[in-house]
PDB file of C-alpha atoms in Angstrom:
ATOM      1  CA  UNK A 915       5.047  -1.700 -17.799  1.00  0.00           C
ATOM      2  CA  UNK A 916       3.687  -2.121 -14.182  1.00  0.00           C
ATOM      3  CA  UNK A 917       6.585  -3.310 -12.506  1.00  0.00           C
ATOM      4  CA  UNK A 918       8.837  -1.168 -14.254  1.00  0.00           C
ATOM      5  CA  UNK A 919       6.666   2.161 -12.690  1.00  0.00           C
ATOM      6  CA  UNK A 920       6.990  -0.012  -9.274  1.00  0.00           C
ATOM      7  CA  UNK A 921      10.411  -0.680  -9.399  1.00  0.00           C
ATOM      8  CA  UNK A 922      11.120   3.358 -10.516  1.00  0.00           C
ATOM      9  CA  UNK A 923       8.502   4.556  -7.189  1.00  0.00           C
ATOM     10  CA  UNK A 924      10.293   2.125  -4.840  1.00  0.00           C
ATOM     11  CA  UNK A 925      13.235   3.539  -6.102  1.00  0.00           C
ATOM     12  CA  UNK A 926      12.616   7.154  -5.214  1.00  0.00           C
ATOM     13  CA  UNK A 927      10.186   6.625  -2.146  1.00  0.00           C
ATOM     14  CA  UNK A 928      12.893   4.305  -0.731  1.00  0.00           C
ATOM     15  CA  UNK A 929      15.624   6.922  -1.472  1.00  0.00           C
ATOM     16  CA  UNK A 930      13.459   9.400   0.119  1.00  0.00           C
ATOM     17  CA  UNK A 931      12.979   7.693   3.624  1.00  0.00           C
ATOM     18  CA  UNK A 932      16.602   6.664   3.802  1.00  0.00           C
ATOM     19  CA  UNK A 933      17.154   3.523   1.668  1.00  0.00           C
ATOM     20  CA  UNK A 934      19.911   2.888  -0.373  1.00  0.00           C
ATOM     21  CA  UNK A 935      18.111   1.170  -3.510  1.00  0.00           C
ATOM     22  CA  UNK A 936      19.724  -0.001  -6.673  1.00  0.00           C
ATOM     23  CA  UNK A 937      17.912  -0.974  -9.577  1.00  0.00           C
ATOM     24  CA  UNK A 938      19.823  -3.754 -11.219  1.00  0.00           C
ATOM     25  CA  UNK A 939      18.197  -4.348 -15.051  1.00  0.00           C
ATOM     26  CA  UNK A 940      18.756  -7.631 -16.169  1.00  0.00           C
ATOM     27  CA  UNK A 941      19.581  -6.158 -19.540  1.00  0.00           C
ATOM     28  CA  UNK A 942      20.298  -8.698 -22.623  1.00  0.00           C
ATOM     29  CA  UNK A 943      22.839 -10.500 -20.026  1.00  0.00           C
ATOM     30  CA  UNK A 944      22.439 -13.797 -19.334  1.00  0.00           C
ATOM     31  CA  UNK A 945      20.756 -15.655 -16.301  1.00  0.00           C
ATOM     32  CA  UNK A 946      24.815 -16.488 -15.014  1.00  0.00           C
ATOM     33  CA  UNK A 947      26.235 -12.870 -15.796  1.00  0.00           C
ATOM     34  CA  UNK A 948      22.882 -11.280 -14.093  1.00  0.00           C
ATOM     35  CA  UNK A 949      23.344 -13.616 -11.196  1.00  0.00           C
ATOM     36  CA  UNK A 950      27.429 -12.304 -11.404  1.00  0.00           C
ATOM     37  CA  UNK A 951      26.705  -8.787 -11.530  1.00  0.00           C
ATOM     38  CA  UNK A 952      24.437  -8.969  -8.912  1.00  0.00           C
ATOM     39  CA  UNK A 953      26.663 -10.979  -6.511  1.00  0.00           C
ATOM     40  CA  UNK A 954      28.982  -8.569  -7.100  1.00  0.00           C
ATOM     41  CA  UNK A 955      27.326  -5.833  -5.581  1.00  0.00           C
ATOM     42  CA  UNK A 956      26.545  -7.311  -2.548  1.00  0.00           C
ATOM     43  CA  UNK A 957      23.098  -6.007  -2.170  1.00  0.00           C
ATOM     44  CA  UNK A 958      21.855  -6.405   1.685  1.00  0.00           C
ATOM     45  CA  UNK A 959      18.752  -7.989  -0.052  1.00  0.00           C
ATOM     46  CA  UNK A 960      17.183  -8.213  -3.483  1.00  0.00           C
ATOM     47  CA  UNK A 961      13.940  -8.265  -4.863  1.00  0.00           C
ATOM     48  CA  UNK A 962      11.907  -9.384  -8.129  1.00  0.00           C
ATOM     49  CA  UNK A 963       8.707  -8.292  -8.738  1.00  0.00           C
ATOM     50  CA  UNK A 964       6.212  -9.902 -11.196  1.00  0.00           C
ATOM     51  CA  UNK A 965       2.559  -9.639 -11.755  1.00  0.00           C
ATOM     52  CA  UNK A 966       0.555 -12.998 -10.943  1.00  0.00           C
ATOM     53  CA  UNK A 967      -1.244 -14.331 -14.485  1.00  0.00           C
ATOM     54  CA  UNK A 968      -3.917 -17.268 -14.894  1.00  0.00           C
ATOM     55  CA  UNK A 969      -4.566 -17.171 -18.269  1.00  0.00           C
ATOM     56  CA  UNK A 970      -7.533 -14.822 -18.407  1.00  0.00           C
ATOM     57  CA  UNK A 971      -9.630 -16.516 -15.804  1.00  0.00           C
ATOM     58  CA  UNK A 972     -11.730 -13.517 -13.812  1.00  0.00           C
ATOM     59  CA  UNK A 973     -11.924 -14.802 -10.606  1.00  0.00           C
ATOM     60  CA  UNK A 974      -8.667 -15.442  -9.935  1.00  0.00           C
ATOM     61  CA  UNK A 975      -6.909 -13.162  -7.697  1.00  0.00           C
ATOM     62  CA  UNK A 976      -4.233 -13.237  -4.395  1.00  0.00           C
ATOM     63  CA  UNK A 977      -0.921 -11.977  -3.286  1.00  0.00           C
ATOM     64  CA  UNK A 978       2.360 -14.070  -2.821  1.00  0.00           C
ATOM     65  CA  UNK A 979       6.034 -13.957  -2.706  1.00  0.00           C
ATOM     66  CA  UNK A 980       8.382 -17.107  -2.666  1.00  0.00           C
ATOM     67  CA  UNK A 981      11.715 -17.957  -1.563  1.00  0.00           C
ATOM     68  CA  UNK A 982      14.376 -20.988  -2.097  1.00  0.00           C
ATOM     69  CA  UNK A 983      16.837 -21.634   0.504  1.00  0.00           C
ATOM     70  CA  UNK A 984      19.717 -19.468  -1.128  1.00  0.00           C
ATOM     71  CA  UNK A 985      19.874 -18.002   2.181  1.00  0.00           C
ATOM     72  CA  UNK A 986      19.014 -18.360   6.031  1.00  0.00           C
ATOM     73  CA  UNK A 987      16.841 -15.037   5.660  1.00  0.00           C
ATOM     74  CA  UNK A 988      15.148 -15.342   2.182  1.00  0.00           C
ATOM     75  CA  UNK A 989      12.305 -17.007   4.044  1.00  0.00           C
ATOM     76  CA  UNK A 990      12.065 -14.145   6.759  1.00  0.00           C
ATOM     77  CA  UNK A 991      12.083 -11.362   4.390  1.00  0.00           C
ATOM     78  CA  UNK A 992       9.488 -13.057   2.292  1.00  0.00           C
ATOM     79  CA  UNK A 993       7.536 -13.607   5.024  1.00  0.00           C
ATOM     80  CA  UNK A 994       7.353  -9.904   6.153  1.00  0.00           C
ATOM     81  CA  UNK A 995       6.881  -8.760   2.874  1.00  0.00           C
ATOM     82  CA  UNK A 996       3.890 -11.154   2.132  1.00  0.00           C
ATOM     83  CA  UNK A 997       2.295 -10.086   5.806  1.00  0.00           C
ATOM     84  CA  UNK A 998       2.369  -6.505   5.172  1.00  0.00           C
ATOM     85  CA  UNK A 999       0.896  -6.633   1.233  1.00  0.00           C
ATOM     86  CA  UNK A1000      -1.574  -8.936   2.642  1.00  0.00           C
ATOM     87  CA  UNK A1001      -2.414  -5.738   5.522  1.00  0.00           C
ATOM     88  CA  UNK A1002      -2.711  -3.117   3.008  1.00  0.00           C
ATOM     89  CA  UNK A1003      -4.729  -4.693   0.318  1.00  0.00           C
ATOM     90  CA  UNK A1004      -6.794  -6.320   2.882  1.00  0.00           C
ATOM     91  CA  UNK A1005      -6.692 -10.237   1.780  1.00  0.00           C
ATOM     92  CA  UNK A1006      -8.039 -12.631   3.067  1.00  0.00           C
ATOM     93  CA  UNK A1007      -5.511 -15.299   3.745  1.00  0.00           C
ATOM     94  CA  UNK A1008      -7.657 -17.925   1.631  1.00  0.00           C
ATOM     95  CA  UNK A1009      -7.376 -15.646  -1.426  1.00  0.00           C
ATOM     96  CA  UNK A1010      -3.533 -15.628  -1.275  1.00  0.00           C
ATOM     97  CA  UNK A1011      -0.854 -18.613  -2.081  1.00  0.00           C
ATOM     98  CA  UNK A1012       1.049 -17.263   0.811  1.00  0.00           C
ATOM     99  CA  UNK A1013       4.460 -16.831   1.343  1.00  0.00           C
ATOM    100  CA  UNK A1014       5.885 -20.104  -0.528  1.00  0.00           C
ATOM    101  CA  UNK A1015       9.382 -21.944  -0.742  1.00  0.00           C
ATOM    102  CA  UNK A1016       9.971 -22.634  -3.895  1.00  0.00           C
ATOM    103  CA  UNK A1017      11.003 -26.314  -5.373  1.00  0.00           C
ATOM    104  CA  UNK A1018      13.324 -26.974  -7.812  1.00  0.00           C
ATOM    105  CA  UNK A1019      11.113 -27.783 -10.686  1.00  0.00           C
ATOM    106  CA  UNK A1020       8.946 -24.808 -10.122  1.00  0.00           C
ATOM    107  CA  UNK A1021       8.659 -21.518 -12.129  1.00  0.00           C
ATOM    108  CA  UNK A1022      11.427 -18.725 -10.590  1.00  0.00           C
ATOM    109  CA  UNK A1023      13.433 -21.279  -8.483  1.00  0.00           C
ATOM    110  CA  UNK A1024      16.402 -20.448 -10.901  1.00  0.00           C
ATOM    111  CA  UNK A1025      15.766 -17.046 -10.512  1.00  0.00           C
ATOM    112  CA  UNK A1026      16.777 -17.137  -6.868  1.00  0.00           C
ATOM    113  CA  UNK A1027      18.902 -19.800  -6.241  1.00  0.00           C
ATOM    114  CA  UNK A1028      22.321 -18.557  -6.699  1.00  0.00           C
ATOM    115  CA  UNK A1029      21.818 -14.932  -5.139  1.00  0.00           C
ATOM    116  CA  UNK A1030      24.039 -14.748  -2.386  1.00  0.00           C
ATOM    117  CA  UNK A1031      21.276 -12.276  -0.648  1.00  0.00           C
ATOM    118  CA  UNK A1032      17.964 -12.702   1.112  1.00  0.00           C
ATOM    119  CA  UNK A1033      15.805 -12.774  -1.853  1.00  0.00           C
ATOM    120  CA  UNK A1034      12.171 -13.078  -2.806  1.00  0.00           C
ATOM    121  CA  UNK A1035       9.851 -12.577  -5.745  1.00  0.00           C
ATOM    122  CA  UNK A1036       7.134 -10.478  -5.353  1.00  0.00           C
ATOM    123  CA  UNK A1037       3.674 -10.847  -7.025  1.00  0.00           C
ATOM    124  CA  UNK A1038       0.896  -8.415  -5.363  1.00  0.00           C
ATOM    125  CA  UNK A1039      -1.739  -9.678  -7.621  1.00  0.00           C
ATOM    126  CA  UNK A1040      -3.404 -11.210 -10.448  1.00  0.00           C
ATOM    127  CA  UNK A1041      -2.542  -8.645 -13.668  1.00  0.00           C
ATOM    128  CA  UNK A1042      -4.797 -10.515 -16.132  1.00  0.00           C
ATOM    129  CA  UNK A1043      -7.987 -10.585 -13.459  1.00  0.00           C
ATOM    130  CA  UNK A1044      -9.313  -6.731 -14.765  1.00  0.00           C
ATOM    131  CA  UNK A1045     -11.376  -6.091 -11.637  1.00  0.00           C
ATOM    132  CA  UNK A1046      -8.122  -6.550  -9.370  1.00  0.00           C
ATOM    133  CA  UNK A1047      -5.971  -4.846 -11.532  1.00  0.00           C
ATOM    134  CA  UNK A1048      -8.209  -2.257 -11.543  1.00  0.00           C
ATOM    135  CA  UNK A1049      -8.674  -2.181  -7.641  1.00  0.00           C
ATOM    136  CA  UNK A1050      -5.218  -2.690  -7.012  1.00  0.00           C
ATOM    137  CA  UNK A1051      -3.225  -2.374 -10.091  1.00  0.00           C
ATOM    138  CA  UNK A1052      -3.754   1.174 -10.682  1.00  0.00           C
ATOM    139  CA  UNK A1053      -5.408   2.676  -7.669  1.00  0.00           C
ATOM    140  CA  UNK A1054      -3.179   1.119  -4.789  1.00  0.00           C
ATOM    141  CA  UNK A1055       0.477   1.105  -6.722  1.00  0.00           C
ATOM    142  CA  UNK A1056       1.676   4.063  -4.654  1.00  0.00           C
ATOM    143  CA  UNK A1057       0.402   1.980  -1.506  1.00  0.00           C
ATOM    144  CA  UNK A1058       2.062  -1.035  -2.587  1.00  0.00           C
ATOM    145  CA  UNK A1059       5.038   1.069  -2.853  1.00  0.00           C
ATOM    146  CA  UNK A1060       5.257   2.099   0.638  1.00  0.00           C
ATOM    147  CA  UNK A1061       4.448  -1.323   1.928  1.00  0.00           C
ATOM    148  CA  UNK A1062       7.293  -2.879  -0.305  1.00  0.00           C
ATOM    149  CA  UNK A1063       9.694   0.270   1.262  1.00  0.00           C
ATOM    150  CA  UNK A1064       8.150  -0.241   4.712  1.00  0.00           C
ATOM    151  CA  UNK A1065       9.042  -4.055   4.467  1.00  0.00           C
ATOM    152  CA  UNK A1066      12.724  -3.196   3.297  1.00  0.00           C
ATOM    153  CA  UNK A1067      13.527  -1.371   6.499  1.00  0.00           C
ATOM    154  CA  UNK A1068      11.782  -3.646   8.797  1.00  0.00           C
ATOM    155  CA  UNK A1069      14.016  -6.907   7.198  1.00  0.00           C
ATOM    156  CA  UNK A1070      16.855  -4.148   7.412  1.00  0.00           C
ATOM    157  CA  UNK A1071      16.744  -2.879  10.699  1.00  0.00           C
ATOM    158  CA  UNK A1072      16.040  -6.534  12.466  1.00  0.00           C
ATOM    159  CA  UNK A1073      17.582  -9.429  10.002  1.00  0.00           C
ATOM    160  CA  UNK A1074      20.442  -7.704   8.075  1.00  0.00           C
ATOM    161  CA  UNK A1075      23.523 -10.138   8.900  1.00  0.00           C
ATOM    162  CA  UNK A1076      26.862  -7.987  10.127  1.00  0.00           C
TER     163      UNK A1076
END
């Protein structure tokens, strides 16, 4: 699985420069005792990553991440993240959804609602569009990885609350 391998390189590139990164797998818990576990741990922020699909349509492609207003910094770090994916993979702004607050009604709101961290989802692209995955599924993953870890330390080292 994509994100798995993501999640795994983030994990050891992260470790490697300094971050302390736990993987938290959602398991066969529930949405309320993932949300629980998760609290618990007081992560300094957390992180979902899922690849963008349009039901087989080719041409579309783009990179966003989205926030609700769980917290005061969800916004910020999903903001930094989204600026430096957009860098790397060199997007043009029009091709991307942006960095986008998410509503109540909309797909992932429940995700993030009730984490007690800054928190964002993640999509770098488009899995089901073949050319991008193939541009920047496969060849730019360790890339992505280092953005994603690059990110992290920037949110770290200027937003983390005391």
């Amino acid at each position: 699985d994509y994100n798995t391998d993501l999640v795994k390189k983030i994990y050891n590139y992260g470790f490697n420069q300094g971050l302390n990164i736990d993987i938290i797998s959602r398991d066969n818990s529930t949405p309320g005792e993932y949300i629980q576990r998760l609290n618990a741990a007081f992560p300094d922020l957390y992180l979902e990553f899922h690849c963008d699909a349009y039901d087989g349509m080719p041409k579309v492609k783009g990179t966003s991440t989205f926030y609700t207003n769980n917290n005061k910094n969800s916004a910020i770090l999903s903001h930094i993240i989204y600026e430096d994916l957009i860098l790397l993979l060199e997007r043009k702004r029009k091709q991307c959804r942006g960095s986008k607050f998410l509503f109540m009604d909309e797909r992932g709101y429940k995700n993030l609602i009730n984490i007690r961290s800054p928190a964002c989802i993640v999509e770098s692209f488009f899995i089901d569009n073949q050319e991008e995955f193939a541009k920047i599924g496969v060849g730019k993953q360790d890339l992505i990885v280092k953005s994603i870890c690059k990110s992290i330390k920037t949110f770290i080292d200027n937003y983390k609350e005391a």
